[in-house]
XYZ file of C-alpha atoms in Angstrom:
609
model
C 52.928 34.409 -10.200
C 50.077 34.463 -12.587
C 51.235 34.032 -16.757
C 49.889 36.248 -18.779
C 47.033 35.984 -20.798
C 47.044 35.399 -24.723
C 44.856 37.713 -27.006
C 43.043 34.711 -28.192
C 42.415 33.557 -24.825
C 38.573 34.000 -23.424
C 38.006 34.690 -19.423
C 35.348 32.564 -17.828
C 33.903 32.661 -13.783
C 34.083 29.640 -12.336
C 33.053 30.719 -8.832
C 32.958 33.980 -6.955
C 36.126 34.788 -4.810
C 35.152 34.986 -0.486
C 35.857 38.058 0.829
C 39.300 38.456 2.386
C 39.442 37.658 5.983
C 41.918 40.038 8.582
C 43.651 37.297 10.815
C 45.524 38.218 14.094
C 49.217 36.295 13.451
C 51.223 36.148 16.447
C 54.988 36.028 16.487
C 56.967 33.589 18.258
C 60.311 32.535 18.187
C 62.893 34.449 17.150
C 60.642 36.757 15.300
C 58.661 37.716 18.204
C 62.387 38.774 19.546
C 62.819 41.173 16.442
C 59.174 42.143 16.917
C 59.901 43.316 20.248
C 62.673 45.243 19.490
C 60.871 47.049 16.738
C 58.395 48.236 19.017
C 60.294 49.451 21.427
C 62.654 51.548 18.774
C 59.271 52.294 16.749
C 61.021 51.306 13.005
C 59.195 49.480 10.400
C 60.639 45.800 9.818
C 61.788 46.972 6.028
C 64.326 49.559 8.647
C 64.961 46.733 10.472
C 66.335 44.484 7.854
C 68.301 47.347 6.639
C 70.397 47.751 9.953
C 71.112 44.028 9.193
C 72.564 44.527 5.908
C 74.683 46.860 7.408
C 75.545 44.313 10.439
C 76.607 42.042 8.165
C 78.498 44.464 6.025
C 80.346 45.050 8.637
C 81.034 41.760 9.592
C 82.240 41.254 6.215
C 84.329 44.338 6.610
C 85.970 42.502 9.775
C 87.417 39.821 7.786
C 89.462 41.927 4.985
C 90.439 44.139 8.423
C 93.644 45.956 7.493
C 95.521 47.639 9.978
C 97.669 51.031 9.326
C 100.820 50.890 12.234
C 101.449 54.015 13.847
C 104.394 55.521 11.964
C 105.274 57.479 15.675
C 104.216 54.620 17.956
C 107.755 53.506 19.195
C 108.305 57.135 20.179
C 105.145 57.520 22.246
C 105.573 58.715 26.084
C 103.831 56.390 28.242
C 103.343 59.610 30.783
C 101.498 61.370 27.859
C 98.816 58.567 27.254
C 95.813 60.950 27.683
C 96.739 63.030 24.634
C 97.736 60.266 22.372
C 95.346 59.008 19.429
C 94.242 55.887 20.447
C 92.566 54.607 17.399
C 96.145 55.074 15.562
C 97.673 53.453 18.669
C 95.919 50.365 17.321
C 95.939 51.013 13.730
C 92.205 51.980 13.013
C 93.130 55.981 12.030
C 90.749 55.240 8.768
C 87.717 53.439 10.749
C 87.672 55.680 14.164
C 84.550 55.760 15.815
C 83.144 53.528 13.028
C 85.533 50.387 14.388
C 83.179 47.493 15.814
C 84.472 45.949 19.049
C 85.290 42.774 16.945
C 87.492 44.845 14.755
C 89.538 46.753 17.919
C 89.917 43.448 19.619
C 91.321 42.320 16.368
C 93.596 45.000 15.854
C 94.950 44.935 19.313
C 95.534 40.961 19.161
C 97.891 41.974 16.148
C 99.920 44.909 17.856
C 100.336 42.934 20.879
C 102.082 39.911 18.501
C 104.350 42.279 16.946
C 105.161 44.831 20.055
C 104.737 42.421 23.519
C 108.145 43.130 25.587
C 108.620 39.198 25.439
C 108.300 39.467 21.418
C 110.829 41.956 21.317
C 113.001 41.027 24.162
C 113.310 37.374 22.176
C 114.481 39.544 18.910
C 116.996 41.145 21.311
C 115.515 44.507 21.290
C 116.308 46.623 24.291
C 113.680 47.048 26.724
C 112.189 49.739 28.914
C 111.745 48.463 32.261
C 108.471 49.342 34.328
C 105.289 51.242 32.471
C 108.379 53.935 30.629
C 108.252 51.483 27.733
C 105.807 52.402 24.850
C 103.613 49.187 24.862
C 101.880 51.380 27.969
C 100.159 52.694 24.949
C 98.714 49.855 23.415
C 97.789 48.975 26.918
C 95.992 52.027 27.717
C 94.081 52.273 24.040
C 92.368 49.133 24.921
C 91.483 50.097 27.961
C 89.741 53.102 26.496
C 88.271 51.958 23.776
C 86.848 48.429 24.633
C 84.799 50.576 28.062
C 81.793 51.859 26.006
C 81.343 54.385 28.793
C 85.367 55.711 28.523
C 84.842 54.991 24.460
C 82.321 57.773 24.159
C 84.554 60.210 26.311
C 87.316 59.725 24.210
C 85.134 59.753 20.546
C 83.528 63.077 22.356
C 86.862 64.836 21.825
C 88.332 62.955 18.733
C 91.098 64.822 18.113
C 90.499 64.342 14.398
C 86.864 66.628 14.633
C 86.047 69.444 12.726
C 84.032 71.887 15.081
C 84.669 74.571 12.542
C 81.197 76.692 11.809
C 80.885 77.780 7.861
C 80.610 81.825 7.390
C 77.538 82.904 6.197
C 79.769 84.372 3.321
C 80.755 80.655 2.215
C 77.134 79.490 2.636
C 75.545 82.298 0.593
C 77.986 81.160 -2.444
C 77.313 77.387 -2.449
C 74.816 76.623 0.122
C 74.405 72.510 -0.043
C 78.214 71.769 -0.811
C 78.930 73.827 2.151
C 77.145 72.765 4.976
C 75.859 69.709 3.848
C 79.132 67.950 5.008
C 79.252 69.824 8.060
C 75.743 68.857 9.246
C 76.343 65.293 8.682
C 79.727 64.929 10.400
C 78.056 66.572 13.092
C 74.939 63.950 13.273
C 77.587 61.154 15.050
C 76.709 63.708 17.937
C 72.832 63.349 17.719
C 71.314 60.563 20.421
C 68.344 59.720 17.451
C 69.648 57.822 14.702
C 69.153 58.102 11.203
C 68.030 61.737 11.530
C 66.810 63.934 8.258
C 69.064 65.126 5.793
C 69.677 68.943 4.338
C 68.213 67.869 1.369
C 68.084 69.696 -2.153
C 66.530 72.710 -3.803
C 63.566 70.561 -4.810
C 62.953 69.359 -0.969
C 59.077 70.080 -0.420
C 58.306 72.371 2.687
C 57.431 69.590 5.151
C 61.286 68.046 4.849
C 62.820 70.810 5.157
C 60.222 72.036 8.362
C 61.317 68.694 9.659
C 65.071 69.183 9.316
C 64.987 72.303 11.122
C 63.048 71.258 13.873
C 65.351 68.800 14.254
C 68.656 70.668 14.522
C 66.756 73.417 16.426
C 65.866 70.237 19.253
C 69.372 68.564 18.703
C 69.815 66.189 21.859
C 73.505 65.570 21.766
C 74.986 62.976 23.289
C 78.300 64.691 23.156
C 80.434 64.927 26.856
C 83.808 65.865 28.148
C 84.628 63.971 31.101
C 87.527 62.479 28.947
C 89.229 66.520 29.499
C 89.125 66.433 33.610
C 91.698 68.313 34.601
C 91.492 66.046 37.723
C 91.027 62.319 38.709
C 89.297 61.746 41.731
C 91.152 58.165 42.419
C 94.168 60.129 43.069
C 92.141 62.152 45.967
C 93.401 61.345 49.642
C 90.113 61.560 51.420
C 86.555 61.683 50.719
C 86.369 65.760 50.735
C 89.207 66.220 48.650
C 87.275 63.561 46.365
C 84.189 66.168 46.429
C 86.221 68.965 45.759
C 87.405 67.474 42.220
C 83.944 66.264 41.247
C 82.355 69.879 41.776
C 85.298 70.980 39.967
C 85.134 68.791 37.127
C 80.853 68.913 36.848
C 81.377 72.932 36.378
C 84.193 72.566 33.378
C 82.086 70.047 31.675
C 79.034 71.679 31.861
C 80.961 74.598 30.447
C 82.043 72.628 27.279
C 78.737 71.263 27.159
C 77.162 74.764 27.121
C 80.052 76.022 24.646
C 79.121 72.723 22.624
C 75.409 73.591 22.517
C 75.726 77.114 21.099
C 78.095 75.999 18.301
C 75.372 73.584 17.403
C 73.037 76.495 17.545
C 75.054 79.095 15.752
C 75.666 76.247 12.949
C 71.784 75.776 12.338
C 71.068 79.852 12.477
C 73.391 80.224 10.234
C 72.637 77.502 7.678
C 69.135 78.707 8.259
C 69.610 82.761 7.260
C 71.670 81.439 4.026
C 68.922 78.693 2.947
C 67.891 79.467 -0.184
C 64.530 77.329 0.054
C 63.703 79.562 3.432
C 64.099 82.763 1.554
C 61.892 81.379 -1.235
C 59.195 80.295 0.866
C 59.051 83.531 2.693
C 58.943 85.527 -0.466
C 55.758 83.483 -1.144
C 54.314 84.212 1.785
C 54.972 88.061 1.777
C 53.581 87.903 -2.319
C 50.568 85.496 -0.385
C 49.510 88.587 2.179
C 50.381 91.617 -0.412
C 47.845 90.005 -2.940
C 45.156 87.941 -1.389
C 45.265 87.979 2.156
C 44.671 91.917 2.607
C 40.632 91.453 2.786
C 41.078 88.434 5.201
C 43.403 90.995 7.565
C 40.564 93.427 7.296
C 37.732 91.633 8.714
C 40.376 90.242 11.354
C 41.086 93.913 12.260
C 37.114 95.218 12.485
C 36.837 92.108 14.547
C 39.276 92.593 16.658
C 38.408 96.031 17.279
C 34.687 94.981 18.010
C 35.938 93.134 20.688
C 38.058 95.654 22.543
C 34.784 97.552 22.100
C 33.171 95.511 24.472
C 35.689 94.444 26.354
C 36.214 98.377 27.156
C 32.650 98.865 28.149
C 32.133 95.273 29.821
C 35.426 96.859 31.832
C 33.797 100.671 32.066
C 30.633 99.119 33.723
C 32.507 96.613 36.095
C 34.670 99.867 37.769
C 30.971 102.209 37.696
C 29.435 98.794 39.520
C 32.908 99.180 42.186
C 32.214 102.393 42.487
C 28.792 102.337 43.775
C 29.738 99.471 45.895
C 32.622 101.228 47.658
C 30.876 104.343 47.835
C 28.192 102.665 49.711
C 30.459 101.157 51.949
C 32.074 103.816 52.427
C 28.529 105.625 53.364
C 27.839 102.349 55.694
C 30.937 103.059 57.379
C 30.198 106.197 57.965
C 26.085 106.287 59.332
C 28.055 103.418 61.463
C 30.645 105.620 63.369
C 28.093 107.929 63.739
C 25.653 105.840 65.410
C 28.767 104.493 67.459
C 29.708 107.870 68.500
C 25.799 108.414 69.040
C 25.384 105.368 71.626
C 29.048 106.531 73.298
C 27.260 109.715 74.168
C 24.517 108.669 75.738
C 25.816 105.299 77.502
C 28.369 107.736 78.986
C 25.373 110.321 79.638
C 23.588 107.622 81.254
C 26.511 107.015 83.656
C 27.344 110.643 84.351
C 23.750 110.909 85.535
C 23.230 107.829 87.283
C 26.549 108.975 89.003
C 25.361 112.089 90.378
C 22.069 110.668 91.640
C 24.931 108.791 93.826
C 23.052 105.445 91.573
C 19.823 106.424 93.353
C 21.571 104.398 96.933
C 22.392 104.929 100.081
C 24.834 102.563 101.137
C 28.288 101.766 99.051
C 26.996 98.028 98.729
C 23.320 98.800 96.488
C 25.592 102.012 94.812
C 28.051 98.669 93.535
C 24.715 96.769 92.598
C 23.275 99.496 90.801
C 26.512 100.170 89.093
C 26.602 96.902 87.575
C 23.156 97.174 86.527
C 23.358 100.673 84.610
C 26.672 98.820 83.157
C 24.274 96.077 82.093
C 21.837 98.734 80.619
C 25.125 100.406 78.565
C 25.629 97.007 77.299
C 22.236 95.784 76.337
C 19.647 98.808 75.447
C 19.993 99.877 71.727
C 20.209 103.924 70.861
C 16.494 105.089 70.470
C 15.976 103.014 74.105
C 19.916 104.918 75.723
C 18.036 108.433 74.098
C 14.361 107.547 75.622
C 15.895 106.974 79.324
C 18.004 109.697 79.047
C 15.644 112.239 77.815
C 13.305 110.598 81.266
C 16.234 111.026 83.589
C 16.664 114.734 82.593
C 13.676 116.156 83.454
C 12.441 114.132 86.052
C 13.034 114.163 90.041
C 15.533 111.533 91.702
C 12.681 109.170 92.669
C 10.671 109.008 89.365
C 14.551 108.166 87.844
C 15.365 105.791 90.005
C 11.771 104.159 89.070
C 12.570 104.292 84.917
C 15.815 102.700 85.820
C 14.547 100.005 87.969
C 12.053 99.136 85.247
C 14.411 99.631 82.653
C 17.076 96.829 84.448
C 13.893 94.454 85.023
C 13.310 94.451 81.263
C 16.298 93.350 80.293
C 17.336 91.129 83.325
C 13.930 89.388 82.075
C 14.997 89.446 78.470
C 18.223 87.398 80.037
C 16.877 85.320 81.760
C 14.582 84.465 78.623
C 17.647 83.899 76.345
C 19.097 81.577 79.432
C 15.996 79.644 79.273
C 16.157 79.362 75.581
C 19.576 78.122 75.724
C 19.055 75.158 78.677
C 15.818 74.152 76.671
C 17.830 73.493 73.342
C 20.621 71.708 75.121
C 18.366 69.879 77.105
C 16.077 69.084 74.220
C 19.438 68.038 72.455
C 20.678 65.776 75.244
C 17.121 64.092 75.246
C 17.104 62.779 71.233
C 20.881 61.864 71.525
C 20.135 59.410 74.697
C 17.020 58.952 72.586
C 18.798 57.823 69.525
C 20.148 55.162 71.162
C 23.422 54.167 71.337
C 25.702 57.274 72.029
C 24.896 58.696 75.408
C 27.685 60.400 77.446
C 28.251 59.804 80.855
C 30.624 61.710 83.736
C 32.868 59.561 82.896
C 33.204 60.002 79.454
C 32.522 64.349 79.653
C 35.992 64.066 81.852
C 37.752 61.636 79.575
C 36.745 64.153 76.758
C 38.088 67.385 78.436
C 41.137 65.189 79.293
C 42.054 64.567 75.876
C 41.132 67.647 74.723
C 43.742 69.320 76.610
C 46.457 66.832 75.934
C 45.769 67.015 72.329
C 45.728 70.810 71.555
C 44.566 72.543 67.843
C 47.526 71.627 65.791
C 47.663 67.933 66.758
C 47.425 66.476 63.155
C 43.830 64.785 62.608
C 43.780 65.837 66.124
C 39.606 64.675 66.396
C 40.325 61.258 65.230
C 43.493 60.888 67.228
C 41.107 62.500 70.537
C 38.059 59.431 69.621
C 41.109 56.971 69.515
C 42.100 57.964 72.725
C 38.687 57.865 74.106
C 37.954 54.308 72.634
C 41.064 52.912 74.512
C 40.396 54.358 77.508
C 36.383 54.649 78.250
C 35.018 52.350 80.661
C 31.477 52.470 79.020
C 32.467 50.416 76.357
C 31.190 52.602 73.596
C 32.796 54.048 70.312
C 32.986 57.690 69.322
C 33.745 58.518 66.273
C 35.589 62.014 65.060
C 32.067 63.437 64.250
C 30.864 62.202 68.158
C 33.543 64.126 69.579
C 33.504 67.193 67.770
C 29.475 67.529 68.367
C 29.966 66.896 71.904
C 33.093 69.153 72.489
C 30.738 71.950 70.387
C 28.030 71.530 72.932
C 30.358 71.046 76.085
C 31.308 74.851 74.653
C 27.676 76.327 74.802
C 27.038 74.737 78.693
C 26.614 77.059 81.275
C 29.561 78.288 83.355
C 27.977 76.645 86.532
C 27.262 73.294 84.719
C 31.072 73.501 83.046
C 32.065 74.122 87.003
C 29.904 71.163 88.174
C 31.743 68.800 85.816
C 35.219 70.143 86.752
C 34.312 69.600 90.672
C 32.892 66.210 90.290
C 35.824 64.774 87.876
C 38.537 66.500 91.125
C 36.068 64.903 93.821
C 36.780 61.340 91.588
C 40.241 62.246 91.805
C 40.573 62.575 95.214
C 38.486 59.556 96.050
C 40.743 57.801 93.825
C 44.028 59.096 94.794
C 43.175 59.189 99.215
C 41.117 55.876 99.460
C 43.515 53.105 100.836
C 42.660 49.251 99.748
C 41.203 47.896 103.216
C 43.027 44.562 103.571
C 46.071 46.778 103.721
C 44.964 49.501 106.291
C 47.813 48.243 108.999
C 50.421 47.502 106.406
C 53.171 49.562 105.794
C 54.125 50.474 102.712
C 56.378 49.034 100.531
C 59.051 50.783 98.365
C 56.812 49.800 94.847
C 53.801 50.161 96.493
C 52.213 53.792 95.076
C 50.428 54.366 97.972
C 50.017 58.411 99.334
C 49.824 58.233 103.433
C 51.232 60.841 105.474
C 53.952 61.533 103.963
C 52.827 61.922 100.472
C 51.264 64.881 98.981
C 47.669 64.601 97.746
C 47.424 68.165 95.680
C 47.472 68.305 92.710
C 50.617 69.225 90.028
C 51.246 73.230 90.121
C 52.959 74.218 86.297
C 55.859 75.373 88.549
C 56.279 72.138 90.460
C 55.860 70.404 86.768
C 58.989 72.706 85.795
C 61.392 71.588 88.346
C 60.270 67.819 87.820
C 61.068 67.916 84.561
C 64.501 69.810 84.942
C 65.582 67.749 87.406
C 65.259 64.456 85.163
C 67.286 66.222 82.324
C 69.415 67.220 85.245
C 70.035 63.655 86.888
C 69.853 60.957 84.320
C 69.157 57.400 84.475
C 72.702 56.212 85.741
C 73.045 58.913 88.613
C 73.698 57.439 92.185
C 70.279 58.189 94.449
C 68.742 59.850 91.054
C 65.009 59.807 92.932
C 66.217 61.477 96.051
C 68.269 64.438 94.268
C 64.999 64.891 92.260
C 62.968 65.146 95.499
C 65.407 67.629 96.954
C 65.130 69.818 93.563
C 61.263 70.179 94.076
C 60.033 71.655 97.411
C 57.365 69.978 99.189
C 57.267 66.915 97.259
C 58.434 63.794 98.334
C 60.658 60.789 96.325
C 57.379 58.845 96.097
C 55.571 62.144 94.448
C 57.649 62.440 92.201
C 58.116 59.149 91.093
C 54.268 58.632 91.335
C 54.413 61.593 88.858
C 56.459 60.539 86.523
C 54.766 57.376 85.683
C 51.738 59.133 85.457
C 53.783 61.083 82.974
C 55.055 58.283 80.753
C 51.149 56.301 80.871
C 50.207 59.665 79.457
C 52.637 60.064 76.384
C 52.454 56.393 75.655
C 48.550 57.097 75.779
C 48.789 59.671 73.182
C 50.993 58.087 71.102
C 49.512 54.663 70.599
C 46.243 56.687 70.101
C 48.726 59.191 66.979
C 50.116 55.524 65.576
C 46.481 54.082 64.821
C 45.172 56.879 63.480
C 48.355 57.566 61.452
C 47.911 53.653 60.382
C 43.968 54.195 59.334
C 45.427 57.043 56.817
C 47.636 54.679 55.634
C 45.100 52.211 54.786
């Protein structure tokens, strides 16, 4: 510390002082320990070394312990423990929920010198024999109060707490003498520590803001398991158990919600007799009455400017509906008419056509021309129905049957046109996929696709990346489709031509019967043996009717695993199938769900990933 200077003494600078330098000190030790704990309570270090001054207070307080004996405590019922005080048990009635552990472990250690049986017995007192005697007590006070957990149940219902609420009568009177004491016997309850204080009449608006928030957000640690009516270690099996846990969970949330609005009515009420609110709010009504009243004025024209235009904004949006559903509504309407319009004269032009007998003579070209004027319905718009029906009035049989023929030639041409159109595209977009390189699609691979396309239906989840998995383990070309692959080529598979779809279908059954009637020829004169899947006369080569699937299937929840001749009983449940069909079948079967579901499991692990 620097002396002070003299009046006669002069100043002189010997050399400018370097600017201060910040420098990063880090804690070790046992300080980095209290740093720690700072931070993670989020006190300054000045409230840290206050909560050791109390620590060692207290400490201090444990050596001059003094105990006050239980004037009653030889008269105690050992039966009644759970209503008995157990701080007075032990002597703390003045400390309470204030007693460290240090000081209950000391106070025990001295009632159990002056009450043990043995003590006593040794003085020749008469003894209780069993748990009757009264040191059951002592023993059961420990037990509570050296359990933090059964501590807090018991300190939740101190028997010694004043839940009383002050009237708003007394609070009016004297306002901080009254509930003062009541709000900070009632802060043991709060789970924050050290929380603000009622303060005084000269309290500035923020502490007393604060205080109220507080109380109003009180997070009370406060529970009543300690008042169970029942104890589930005395249940007799595990339901009876839950019966007295849902029955003790609905009484202490009870208390708990009883609790909660005593807390509640205590801070309304201390709130509607605060003297410092009712000052504050009379400043705030003078505030408004004398300078605020311009302020509210512009607020109001503002206001109202707005619902101005939000009311027209609003008008214009229901005119704009308005027009738009009206001409829908017109739309709608010119539609049905033109609907009914074209009715009317497709069924014109069939009511005529129908009398001309369809301008045939035999019952085959009548059918033929029927399915033409039926194409004509379909296809000719209503200025085109109106032109050929207008023709077919007025002239003879033979110039009709002439405007018809021409009529069906146009549009079989237009058709045939659109056909065209259709092959050319699909063609042109085979071409620049094989062109591409890399991804072309072979018979192979079109039936593998329509395969797996029917074993994974819509619904499958990621059901195109589950179908290329499938693909990729199965494909003898060796190449791999991606989701986007498949989906093209099932979207272009959907466009084909009937006849091309049917081409596909017949050559994938022709590769199924070539695979399923050829017989290997270095066993053409062998017979058969029982593993050997081979299909000669006695096996059937068609294929699986839904039906014949049914009964399979029934019969192998019917006959399980460990029935006596399982295959034959099978066979005999579906007609016309043999025991090697059906077993043939069935592995089929399980290849095909084992297929699917190692081709599920990888994509399910890519998701994963």
């Amino acid at each position: 510390m620097l002396l002070e200077a003299r009046d006669d003494d002069e100043t002189t600078v010997f050399k400018a002082a370097a600017a201060s330098v910040q420098v990063l000190v880090e804690p070790v030790g046992r300080w980095f320990e209290a740093y720690i704990r700072r931070r993670s309570r989020n006190v300054s270090a000045s409230f840290q070394e206050l909560e050791e001054e109390e620590e060692s207070s207290e400490e201090s307080e444990d050596e001059e312990l003094q105990l006050e004996e239980h004037p009653m405590l030889r008269t105690l019922d050992p039966k009644d423990w759970k209503n008995q005080d157990h701080y007075a048990v032990l002597g703390l009635p003045h400390l309470r929920y204030k007693a460290t552990q240090k000081q209950i472990k000391a106070a025990h250690k001295s009632i159990v010198l002056k009450h043990h049986p043995d003590k006593r017995k040794a003085a020749g007192e008469q003894i209780v024999e069993g748990d009757n005697d009264y040191f059951t007590c002592i023993t059961k006070a420990i037990e509570i109060l050296s359990d933090p957990v059964k501590r807090r149940a018991f300190d939740s219902v101190d028997p010694t707490f004043d839940n009383s609420v002050p009237s708003k009568s007394e609070g009016k009177e004297s306002f901080f003498e009254v509930f003062a004491p009541v709000f900070e016997r009632n802060a043991r309850w709060s789970s924050k520590k050290h929380g603000p204080s009622l303060g005084t009449m000269d309290s500035s608006f923020e502490e007393v803001d604060n205080f109220y928030s507080f109380w109003y957000n009180f997070d009370s640690w406060r529970e009543f398991s300690y008042l169970d009516e029942e104890e589930k270690e005395k249940a007799e099996c595990r339901d009876e158990r839950r019966w007295i846990e849902k029955q003790n969970r609905a009484s202490r949330a009870q208390r708990k919600k009883e609790e909660m609005n005593r807390i509640r009515t205590l801070v309304d009420t201390a709130y509607s007799c605060d003297p410092r609110v009712s000052e504050s709010c009379s400043l705030w009504s003078g505030c408004i009455k004398s300078k605020i009243p311009a302020f509210i004025k512009i607020v109001f024209e503002a206001v109202k400017v707005r619902q101005a235009e939000l009311e027209a904004a609003r008008l214009a949006k229901e005119k704009e509906e308005e027009e738009a559903r009206q001409a829908a509504q017109q739309a709608k309407k010119e539609k049905e008419i033109q609907k009914k319009a074209i009715k009317k004269e497709r069924q014109k032009l069939r009511t005529t056509c129908k009398n001309w007998n369809y301008f045939a003579d035999s019952e085959a070209d009548s059918v033929k021309m029927m399915e033409e004027v039926e194409k004509l319905c379909d296809r000719l718009e209503l200025t085109s129905l109106q032109s050929l029906n207008e023709i077919l009035a007025s002239a003879s049989k033979e110039d009709s049957k002439a405007a018809v023929e021409k009529q069906v030639e146009e549009v079989n041409a237009q058709l045939q046109k659109e056909k065209d159109a259709e092959v050319q595209a699909w063609q042109a977009a085979r071409s620049a996929e094989q062109a591409s390189g890399g991804k072309g699609w072979n018979e192979d691979d079109l039936q593998l696709l329509i395969k797996a396309v029917n074993l994974f239906p819509a619904g499958t989840n990621a059901r195109w990346e589950v179908i290329a998995n499938y693909m990729n383990l199965h494909s003898t070309s060796g190449m791999k489709r991606t989701a986007k692959d498949v989906i093209n080529k099932a979207k272009n598979l959907q466009k084909l031509d009937p006849l091309q779809k049917d081409e596909i279908n017949r050559k994938a059954y022709e590769k199924f019967k070539k695979e399923h009637t050829s017989v290997p020829p270095s066993i053409d004169n062998a017979l058969p043996s029982e593993r050997f899947d081979a299909t000669g006369s006695d096996g059937n080569t068609a294929p699986w009717t839904t039906e014949e699937q049914k009964l399979l299937e029934q019969a192998l929840k019917t006959y399980p695993v460990n029935t006596p001749e399982r295959w034959e009983k099978i066979a005999d449940a579906v007609p016309e199938r043999s025991k090697k069909d059906c077993m043939k079948r069935y592995k089929e079967l399980v290849e095909m769900v084992k297929a699917k579901k190692a081709a599920q499991e990888q994509v399910a692990a890519k998701n994963k990933k």
